[in-house]
CSV table of C-alpha atoms and ligand atoms in Angstrom, one decimal:
chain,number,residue,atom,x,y,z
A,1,UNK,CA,6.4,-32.2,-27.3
A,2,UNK,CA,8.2,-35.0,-25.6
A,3,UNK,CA,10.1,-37.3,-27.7
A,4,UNK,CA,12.7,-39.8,-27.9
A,5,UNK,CA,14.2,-38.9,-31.8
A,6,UNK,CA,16.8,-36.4,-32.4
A,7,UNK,CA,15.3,-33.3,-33.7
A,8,UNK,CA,17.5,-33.5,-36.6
A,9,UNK,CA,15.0,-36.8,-37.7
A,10,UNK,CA,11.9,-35.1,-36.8
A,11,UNK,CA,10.3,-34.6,-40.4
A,12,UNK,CA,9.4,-31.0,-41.5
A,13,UNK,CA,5.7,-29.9,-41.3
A,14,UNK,CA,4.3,-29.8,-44.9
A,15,UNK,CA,3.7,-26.4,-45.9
A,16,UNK,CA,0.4,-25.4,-46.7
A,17,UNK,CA,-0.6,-22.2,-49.8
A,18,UNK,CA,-2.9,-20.0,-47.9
A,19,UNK,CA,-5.7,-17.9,-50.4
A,20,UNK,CA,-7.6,-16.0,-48.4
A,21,UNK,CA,-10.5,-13.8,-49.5
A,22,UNK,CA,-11.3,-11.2,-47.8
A,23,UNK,CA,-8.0,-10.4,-46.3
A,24,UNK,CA,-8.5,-6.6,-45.6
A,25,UNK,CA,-10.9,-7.5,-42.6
A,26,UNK,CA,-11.4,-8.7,-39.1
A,27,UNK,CA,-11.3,-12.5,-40.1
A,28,UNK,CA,-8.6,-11.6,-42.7
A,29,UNK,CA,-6.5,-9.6,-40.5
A,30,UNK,CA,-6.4,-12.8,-37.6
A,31,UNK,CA,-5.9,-15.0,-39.8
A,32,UNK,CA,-2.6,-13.4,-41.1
A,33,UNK,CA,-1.6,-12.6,-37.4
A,34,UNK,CA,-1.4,-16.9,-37.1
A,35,UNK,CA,-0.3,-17.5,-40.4
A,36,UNK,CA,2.9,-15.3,-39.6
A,37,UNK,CA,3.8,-17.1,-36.3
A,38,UNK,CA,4.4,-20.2,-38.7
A,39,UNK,CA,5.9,-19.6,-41.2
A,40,UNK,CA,6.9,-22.8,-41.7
A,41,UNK,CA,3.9,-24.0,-41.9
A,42,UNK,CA,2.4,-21.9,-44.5
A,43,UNK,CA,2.6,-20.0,-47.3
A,44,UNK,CA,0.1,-16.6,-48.3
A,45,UNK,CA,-0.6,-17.7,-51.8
A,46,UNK,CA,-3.3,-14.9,-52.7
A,47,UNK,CA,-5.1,-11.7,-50.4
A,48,UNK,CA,-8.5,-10.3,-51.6
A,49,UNK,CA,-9.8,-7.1,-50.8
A,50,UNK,CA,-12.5,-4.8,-51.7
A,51,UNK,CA,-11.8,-1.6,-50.5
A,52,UNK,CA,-8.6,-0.1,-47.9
A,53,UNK,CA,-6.3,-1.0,-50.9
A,54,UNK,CA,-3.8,0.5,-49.6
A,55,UNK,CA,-3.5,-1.9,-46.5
A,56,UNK,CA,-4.3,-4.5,-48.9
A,57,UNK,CA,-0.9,-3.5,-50.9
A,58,UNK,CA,0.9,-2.9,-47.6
A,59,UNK,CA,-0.1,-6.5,-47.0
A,60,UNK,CA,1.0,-7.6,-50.1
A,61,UNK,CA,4.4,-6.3,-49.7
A,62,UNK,CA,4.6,-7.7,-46.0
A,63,UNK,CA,3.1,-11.6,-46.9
A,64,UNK,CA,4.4,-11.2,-50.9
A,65,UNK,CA,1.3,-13.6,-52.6
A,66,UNK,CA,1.5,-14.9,-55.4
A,67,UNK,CA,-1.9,-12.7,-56.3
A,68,UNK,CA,-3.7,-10.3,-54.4
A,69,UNK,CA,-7.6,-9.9,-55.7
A,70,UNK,CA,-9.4,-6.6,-56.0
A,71,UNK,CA,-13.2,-5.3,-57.1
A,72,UNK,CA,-12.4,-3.7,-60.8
A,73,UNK,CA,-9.7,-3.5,-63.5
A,74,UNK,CA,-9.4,0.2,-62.5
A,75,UNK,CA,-7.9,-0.7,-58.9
A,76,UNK,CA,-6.0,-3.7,-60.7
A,77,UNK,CA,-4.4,-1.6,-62.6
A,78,UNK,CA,-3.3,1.2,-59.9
A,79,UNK,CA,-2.0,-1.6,-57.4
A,80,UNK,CA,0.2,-3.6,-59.4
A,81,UNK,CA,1.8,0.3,-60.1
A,82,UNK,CA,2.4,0.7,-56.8
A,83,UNK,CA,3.2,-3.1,-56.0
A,84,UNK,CA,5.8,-2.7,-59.0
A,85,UNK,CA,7.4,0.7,-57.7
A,86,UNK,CA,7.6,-1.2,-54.1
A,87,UNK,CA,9.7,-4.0,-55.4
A,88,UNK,CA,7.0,-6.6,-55.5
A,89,UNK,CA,6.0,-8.9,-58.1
A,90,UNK,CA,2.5,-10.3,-56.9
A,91,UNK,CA,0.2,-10.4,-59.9
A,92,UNK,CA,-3.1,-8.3,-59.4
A,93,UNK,CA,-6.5,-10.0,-60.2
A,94,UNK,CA,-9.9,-8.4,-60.7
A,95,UNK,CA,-13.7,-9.0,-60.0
A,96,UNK,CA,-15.8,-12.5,-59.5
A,97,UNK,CA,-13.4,-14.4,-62.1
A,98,UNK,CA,-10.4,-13.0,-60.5
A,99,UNK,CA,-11.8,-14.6,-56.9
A,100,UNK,CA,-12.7,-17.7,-58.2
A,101,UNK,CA,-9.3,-18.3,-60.0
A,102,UNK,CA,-7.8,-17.9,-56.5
A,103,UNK,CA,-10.5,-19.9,-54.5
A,104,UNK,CA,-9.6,-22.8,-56.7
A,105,UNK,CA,-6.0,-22.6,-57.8
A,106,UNK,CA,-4.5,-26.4,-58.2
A,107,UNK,CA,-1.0,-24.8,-56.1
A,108,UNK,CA,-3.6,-23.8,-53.1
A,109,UNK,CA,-4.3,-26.1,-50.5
A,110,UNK,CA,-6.5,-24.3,-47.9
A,111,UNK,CA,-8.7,-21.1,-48.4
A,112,UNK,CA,-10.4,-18.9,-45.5
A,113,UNK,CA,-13.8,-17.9,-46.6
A,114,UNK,CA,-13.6,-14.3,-44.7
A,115,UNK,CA,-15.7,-11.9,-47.2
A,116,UNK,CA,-18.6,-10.6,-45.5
A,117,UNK,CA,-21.9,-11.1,-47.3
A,118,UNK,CA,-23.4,-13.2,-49.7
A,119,UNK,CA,-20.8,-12.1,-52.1
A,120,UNK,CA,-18.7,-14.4,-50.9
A,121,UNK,CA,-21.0,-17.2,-52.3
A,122,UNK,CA,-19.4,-17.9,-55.3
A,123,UNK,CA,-15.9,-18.1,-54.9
A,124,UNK,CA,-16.4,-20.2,-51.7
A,125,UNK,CA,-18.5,-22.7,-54.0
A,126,UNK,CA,-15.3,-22.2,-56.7
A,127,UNK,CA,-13.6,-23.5,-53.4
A,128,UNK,CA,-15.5,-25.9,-52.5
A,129,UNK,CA,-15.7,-27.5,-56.4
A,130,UNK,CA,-12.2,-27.3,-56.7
A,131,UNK,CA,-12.2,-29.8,-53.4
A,132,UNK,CA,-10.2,-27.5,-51.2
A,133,UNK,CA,-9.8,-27.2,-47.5
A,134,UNK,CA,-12.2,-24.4,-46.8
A,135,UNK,CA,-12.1,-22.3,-43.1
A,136,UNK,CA,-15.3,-20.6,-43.1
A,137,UNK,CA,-16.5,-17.3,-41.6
A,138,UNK,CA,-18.8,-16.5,-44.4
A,139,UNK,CA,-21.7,-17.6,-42.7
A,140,UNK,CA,-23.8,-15.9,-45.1
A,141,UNK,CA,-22.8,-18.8,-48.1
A,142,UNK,CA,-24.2,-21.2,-46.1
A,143,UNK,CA,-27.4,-19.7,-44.8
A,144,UNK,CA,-28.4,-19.0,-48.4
A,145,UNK,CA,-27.2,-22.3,-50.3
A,146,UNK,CA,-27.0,-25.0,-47.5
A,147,UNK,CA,-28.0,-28.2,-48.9
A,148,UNK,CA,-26.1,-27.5,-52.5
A,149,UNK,CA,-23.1,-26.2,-50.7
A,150,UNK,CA,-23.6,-29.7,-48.5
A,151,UNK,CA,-24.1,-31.6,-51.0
A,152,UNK,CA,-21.0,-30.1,-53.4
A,153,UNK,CA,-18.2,-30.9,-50.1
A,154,UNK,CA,-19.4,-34.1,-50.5
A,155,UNK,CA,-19.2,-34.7,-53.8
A,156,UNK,CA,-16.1,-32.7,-54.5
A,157,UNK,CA,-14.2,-34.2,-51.1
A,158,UNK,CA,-13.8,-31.0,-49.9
A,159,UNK,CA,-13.0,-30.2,-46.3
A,160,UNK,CA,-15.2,-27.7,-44.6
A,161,UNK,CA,-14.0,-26.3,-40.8
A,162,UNK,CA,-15.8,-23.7,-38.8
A,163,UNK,CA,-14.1,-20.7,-37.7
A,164,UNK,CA,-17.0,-19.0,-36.8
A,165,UNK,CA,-16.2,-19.0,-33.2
A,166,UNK,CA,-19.4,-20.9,-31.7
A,167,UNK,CA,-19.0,-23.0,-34.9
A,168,UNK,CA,-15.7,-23.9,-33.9
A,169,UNK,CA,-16.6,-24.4,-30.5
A,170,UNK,CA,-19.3,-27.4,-31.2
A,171,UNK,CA,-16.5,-28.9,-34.1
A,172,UNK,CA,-14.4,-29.3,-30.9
A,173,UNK,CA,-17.0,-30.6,-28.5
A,174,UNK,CA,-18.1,-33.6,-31.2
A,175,UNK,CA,-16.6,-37.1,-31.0
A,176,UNK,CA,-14.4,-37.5,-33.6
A,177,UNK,CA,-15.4,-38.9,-36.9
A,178,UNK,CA,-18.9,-37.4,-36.4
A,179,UNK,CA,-20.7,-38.9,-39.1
A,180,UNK,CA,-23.3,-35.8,-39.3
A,181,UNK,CA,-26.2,-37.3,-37.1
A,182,UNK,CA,-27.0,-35.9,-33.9
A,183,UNK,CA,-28.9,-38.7,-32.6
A,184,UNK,CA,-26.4,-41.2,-33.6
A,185,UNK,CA,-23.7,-39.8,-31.5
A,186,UNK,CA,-25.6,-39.5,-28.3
A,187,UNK,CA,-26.4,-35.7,-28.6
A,188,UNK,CA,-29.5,-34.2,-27.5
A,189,UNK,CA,-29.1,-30.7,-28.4
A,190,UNK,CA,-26.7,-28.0,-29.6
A,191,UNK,CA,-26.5,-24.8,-27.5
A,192,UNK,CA,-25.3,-21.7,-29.3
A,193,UNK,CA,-24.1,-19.2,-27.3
A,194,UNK,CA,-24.7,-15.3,-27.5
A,195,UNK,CA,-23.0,-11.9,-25.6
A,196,UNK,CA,-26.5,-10.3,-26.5
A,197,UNK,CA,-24.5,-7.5,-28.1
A,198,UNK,CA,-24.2,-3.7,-26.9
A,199,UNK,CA,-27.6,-3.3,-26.6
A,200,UNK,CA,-28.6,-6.3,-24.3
A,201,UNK,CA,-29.4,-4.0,-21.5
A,202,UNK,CA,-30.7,-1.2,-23.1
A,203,UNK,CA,-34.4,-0.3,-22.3
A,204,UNK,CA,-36.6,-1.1,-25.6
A,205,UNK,CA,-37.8,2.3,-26.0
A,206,UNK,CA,-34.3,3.5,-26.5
A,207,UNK,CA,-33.6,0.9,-29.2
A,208,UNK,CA,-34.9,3.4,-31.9
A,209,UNK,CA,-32.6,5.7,-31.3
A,210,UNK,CA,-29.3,4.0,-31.4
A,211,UNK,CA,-27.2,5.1,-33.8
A,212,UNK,CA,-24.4,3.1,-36.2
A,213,UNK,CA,-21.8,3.6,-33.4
A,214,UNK,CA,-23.7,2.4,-30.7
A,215,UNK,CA,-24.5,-0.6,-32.5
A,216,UNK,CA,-21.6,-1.4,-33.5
A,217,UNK,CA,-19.9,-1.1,-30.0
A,218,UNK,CA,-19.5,-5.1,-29.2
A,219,UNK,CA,-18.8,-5.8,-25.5
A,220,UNK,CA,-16.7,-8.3,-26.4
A,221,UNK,CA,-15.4,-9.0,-30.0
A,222,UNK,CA,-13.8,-6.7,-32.4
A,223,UNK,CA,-15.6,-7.3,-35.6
A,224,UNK,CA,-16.8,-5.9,-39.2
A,225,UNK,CA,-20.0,-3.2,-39.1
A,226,UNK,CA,-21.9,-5.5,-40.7
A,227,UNK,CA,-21.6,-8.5,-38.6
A,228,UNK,CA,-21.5,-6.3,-35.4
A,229,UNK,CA,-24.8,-4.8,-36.3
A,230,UNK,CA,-26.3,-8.4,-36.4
A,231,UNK,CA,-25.0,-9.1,-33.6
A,232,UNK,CA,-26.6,-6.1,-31.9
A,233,UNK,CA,-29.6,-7.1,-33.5
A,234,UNK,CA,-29.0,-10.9,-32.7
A,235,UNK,CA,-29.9,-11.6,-36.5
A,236,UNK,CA,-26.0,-12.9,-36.7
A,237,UNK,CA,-27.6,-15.7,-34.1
A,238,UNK,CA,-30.1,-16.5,-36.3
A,239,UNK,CA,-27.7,-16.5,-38.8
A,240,UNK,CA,-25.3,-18.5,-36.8
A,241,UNK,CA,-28.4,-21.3,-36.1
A,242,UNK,CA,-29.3,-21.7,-39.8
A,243,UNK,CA,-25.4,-22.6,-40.0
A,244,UNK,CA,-24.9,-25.0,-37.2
A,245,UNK,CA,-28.0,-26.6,-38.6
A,246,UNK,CA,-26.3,-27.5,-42.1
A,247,UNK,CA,-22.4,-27.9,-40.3
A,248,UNK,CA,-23.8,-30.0,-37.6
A,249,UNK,CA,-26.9,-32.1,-39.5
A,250,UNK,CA,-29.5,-30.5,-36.7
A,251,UNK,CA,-33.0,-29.5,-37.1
A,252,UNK,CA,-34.2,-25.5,-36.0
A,253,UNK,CA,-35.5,-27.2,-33.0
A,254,UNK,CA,-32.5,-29.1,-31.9
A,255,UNK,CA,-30.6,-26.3,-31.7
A,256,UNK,CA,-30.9,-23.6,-28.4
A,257,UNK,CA,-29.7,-20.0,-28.4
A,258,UNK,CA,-28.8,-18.8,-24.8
A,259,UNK,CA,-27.7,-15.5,-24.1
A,260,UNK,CA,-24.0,-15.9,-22.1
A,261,UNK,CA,-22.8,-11.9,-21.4
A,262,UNK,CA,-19.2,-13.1,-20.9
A,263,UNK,CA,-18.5,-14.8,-24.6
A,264,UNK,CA,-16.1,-17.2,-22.7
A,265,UNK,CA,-18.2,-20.5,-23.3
A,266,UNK,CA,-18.3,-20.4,-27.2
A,267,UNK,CA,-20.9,-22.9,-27.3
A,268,UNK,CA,-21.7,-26.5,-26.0
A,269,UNK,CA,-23.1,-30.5,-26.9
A,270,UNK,CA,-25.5,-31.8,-24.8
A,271,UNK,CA,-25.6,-35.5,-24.8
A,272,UNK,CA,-28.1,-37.9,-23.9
A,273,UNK,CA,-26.1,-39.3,-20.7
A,274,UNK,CA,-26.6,-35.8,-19.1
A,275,UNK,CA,-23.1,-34.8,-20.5
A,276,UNK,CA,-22.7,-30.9,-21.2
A,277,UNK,CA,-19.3,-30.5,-23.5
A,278,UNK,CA,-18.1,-26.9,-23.8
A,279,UNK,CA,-15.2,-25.0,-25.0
A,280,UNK,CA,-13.9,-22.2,-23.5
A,281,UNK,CA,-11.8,-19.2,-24.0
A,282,UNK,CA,-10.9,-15.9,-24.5
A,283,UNK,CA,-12.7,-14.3,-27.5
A,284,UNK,CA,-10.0,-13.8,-30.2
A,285,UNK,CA,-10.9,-15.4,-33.5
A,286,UNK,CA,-7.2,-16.3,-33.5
A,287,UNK,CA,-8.1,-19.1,-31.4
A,288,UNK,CA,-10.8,-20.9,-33.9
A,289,UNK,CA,-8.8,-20.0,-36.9
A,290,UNK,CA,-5.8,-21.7,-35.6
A,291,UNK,CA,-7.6,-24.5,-34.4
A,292,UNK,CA,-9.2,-24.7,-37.9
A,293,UNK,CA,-5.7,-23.9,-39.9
A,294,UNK,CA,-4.0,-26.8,-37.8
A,295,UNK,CA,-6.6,-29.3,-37.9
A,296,UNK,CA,-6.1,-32.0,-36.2
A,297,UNK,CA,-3.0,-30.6,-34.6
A,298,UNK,CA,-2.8,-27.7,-32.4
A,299,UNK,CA,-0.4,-24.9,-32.6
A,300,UNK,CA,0.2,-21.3,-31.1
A,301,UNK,CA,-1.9,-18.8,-31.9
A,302,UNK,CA,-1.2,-15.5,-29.5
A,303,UNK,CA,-3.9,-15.7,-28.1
A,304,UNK,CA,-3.5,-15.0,-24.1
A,305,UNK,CA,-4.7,-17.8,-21.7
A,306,UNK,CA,-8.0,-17.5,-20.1
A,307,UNK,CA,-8.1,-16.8,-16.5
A,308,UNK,CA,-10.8,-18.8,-14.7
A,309,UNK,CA,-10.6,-16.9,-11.6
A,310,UNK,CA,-10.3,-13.7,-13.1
A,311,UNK,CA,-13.2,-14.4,-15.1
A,312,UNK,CA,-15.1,-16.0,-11.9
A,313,UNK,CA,-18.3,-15.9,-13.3
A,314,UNK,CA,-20.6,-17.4,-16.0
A,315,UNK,CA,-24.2,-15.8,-16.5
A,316,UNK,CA,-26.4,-17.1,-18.6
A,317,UNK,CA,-30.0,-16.2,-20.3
A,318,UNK,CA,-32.8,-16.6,-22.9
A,319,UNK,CA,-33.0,-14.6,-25.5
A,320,UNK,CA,-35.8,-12.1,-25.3
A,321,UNK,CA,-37.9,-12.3,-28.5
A,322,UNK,CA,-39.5,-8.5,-27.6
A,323,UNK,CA,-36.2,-7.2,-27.9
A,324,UNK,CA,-34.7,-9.3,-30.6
A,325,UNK,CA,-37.1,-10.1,-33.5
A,326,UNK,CA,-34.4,-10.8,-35.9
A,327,UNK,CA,-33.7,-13.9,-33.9
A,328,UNK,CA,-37.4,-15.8,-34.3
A,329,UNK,CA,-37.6,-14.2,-38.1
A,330,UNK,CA,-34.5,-16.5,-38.7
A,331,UNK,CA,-35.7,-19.1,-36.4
A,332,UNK,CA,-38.9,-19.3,-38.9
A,333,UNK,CA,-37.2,-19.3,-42.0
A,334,UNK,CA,-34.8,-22.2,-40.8
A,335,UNK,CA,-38.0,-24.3,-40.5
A,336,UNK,CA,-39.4,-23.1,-43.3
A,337,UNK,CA,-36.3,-23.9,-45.5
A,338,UNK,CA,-35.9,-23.2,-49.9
A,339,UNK,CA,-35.1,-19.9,-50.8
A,340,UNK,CA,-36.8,-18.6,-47.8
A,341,UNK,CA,-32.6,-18.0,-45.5
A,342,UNK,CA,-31.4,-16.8,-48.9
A,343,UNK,CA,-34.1,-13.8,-48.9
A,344,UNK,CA,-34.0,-13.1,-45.0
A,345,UNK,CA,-30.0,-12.7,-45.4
A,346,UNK,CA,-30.5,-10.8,-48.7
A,347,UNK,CA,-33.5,-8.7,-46.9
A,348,UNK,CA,-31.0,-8.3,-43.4
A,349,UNK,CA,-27.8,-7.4,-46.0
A,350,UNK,CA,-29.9,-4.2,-47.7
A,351,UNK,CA,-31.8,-3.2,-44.4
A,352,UNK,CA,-28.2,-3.5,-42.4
A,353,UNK,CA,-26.3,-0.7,-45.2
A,354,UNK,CA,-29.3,1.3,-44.8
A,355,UNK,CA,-29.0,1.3,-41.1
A,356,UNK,CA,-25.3,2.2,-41.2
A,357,UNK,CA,-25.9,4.7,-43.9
A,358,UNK,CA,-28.9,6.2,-41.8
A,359,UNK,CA,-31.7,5.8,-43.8
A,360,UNK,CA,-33.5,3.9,-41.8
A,361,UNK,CA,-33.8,2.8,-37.7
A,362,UNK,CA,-32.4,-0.1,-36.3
A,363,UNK,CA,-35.8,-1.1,-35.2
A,364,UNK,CA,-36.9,-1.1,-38.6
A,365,UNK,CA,-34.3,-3.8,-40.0
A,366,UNK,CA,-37.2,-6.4,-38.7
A,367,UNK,CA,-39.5,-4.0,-40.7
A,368,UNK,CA,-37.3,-4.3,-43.9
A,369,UNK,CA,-37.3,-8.4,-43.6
A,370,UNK,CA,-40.6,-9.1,-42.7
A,371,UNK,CA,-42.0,-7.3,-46.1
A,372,UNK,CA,-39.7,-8.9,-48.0
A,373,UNK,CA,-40.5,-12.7,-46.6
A,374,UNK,CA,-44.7,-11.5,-47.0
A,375,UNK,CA,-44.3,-10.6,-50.3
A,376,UNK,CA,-42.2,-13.3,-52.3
A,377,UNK,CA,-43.4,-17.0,-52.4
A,378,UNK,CA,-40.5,-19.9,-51.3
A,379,UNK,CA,-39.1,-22.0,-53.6
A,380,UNK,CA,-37.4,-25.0,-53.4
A,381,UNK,CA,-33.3,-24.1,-53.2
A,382,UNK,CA,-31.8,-27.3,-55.4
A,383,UNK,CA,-29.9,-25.1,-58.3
A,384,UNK,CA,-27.9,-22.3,-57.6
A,385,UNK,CA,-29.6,-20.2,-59.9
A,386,UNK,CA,-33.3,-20.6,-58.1
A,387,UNK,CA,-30.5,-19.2,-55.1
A,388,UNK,CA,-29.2,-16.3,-56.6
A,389,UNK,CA,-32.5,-14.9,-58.4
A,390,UNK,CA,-34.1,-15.1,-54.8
A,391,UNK,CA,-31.5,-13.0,-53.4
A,392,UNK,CA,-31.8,-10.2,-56.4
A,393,UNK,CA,-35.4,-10.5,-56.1
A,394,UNK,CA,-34.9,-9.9,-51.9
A,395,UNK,CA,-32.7,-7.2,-52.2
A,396,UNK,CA,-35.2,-5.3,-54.8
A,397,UNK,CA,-37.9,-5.8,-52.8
A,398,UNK,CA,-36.1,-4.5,-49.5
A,399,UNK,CA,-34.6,-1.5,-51.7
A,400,UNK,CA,-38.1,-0.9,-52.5
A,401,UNK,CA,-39.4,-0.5,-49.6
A,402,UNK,CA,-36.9,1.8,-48.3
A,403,UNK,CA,-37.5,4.2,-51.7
A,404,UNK,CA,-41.1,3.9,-50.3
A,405,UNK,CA,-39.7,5.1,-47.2
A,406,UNK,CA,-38.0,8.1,-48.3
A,407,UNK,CA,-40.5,9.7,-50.3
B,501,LIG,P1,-15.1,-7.1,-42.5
B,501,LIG,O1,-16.1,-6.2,-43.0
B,501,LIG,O2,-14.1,-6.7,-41.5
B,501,LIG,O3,-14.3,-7.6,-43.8
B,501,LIG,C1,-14.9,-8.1,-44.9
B,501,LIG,C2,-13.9,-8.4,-46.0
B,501,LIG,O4,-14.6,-8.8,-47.2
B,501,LIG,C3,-13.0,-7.3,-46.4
B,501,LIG,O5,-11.7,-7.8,-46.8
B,501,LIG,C4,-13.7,-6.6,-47.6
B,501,LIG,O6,-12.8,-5.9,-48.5
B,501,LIG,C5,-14.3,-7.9,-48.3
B,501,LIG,N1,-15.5,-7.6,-49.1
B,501,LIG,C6,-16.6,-6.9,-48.6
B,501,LIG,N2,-17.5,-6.9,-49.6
B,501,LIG,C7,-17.0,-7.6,-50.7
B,501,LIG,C8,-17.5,-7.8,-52.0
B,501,LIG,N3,-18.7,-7.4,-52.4
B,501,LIG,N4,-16.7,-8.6,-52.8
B,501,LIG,C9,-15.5,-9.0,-52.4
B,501,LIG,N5,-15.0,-8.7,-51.2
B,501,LIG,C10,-15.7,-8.0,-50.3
B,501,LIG,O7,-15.9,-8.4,-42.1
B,501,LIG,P2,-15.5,-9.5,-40.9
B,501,LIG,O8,-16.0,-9.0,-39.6
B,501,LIG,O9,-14.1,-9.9,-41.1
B,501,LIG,O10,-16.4,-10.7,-41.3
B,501,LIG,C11,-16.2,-11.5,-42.5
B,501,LIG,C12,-17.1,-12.7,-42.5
B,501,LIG,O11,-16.8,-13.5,-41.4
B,501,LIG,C13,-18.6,-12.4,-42.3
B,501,LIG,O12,-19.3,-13.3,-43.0
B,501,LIG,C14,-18.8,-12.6,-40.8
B,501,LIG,O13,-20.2,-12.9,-40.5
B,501,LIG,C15,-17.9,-13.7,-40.5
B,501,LIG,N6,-17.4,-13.8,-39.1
B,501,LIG,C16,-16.7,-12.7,-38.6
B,501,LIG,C17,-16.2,-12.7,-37.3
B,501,LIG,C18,-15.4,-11.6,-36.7
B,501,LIG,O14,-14.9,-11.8,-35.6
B,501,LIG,N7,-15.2,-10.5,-37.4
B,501,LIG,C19,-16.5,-13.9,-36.5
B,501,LIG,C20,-17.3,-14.9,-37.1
B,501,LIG,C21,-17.7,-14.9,-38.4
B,502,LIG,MG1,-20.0,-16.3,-34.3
């Protein structure tokens, strides 16, 4: 950075406390890769994880939190034994009070929302209510609570950044100070952008027999089996619209899904004047974490350079809706709003394990969905509870449907 003042006057960066939940995985994993190039920036102040609790406590011992999170007092118990015997003296938490005491912790500025599922709900809400800087992957949180999750940032003065990739992407393509009105800014349309997932080229008859593995083969990104399976299916699209429209104040219709094989454009703002704003890169989530950790400055995040010529070309297409169902379902039920996301992502959670546990098809997670959204009415989504009772209710449906299955 050019500069006239001795660097002796140049005053330190303020250090942020990091909690982030869901550290074990892919979103977790990155994000601790550009926490540790700046260490003087910030500080780990709690990890969650569900399962691998061994890597957990390796990471514990590596980034020393102040409190690592687990599922049960069971686990809590064996990893502070081991974090003891290793010489460390983070304090292990359990379970959905142990999550939420980390989420909104008075010593923690900034927390990365990185659990996969709509269990990550609540403690991002603890987040969010404790008036945090929230960096959020959890997509699913939003899908199924959107205008009280909205409406709680607000209220709270919370600070809620994108680091879902194509999320981050339009965050970056916005003017600055975008008060949360397309229209108002001079933008037409968002455009999400899609690889299409392993299964783009496939022909449709083969699409019933693709196994887990296959489908969780992306092209391009590295990511959890669950999300990699929606992305195969191009329900994480769907998801992915259903967020943009909340983040970005769209409607469904303002917001196009085009199928870009390369994942180098991460997404784009049209504006009225005939404008087309996109970022590009690599794909490494490093790149919108970092962005979203440094926000509004910019810093290093590993991540190598993208070569245009190397790349030297940009296809693009529309999604086909033969081939990817999942993607008008959620099309529909961002239109339809209420509880009707919430029971689609419940719906899409339980027909996804099913799929990796093989019990069913992956052309039957459409199957699984569309019963549930027949058979339960919408309601309106303004208490958390309405939220949460249409998710159970979704999930017992879909389970139901697959016991139907098996017998
Ligand atoms: P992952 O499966 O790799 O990791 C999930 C993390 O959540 C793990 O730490 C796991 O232990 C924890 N977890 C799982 N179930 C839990 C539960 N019931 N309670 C508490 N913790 C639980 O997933 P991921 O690929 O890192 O994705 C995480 C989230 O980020 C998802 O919502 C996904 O849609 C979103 N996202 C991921 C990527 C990516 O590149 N992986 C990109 C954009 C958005
Ligand atoms: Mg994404």
């Amino acid at each position: 950075m050019p500069t006239d003042q001795p660097i002796s006057s140049i005053p330190p960066v303020e250090s942020q406390n990091i909690t982030i939940l869901g550290a074990t995985g892919s979103v977790g994993l990155n994000t601790l890769d550009v926490i540790s190039r700046h260490p003087e920036r910030y500080r780990v102040f709690a990890l969650s994880g569900m399962t691998q609790l061994e890597l957990l406590t390796k990471l514990c011992v590596v980034h020393r939190p102040f409190y690592a999170v687990v599922a049960h007092a069971k686990e809590a118990r064996a990893m502070q034994n081991w974090l003891l015997e290793a010489g460390s003296d983070t304090l292990v938490l359990y379970g959905e009070r142990g999550l939420e005491t980390v989420a909104a912790h008075p010593q923690v500025d900034t927390v990365v929302s990185a659990i996969v599922g709509a269990a990550g709900l609540k403690p991002t809400l603890a987040a969010v209510n404790a008036g945090k800087k929230i960096l959020l992957a959890n997509k699913e949180a939003l899908v199924m609570s959107g205008a009280l999750f909205m409406e709680a940032v607000s209220r709270c003065g919370a600070i809620l950044l994108p680091i879902d990739s194509e999320h981050n992407a339009i965050f970056q393509c916005l003017p600055v100070g975008y008060g949360g009105v397309l229209a108002d800014a001079g933008i037409r349309r968002i455009v999400l952008t899609a690889s299409g997932g392993p299964l783009r080229e496939m022909p449709l008859c083969a699409l019933y027999d693709v196994t887990p593995d296959q489908a969780c083969a992306h092209p391009n990104w590295p990511m959890g089996r669950k999300i990699s399976v929606d992305s195969a299916s191009m329900m994480n699209k769907g998801l992915e619209l259903i967020e943009a429209c909340w983040l970005f104040g769209a409607t469904p219709d303002q917001v196009e899904v085009v199928i870009h094989p390369q994942s180098v454009i991460h997404s784009l703002v049209d504006y009225v004047d005939g404008s087309m704003l996109a970022q590009l890169g690599n794909p490494d989530m490093r790149t919108p974490i970092s962005h979203a950790l440094a926000w509004p400055e910019r810093i290093d995040s590993g991540v190598t350079p993208l070569n245009l010529c190397a790349v030297a070309r940009l296809d693009f297409e529309p999604p086909d809706d033969t081939r990817f169902p999942c993607l008008a379902l959620a099309r529909q039920v961002a239109k339809t709003g209420g509880t009707a996301p919430a029971m689609l992502n419940a719906a899409n959670e339980v027909a996804v394990a099913a799929f990796l546990a093989q019990r069913i098809r992956f052309t039957q997670i459409p199957d699984v969905i569309n019963t549930v959204l027949d058979d339960k009415p919408v309601e309106a989504a303004n208490d958390l509870e309405v939220v949460l009772m249409a998710d159970t209710s979704a999930r017992l449906l879909a389970e139901q449907w697959l016991a139907r299955r098996a017998n």
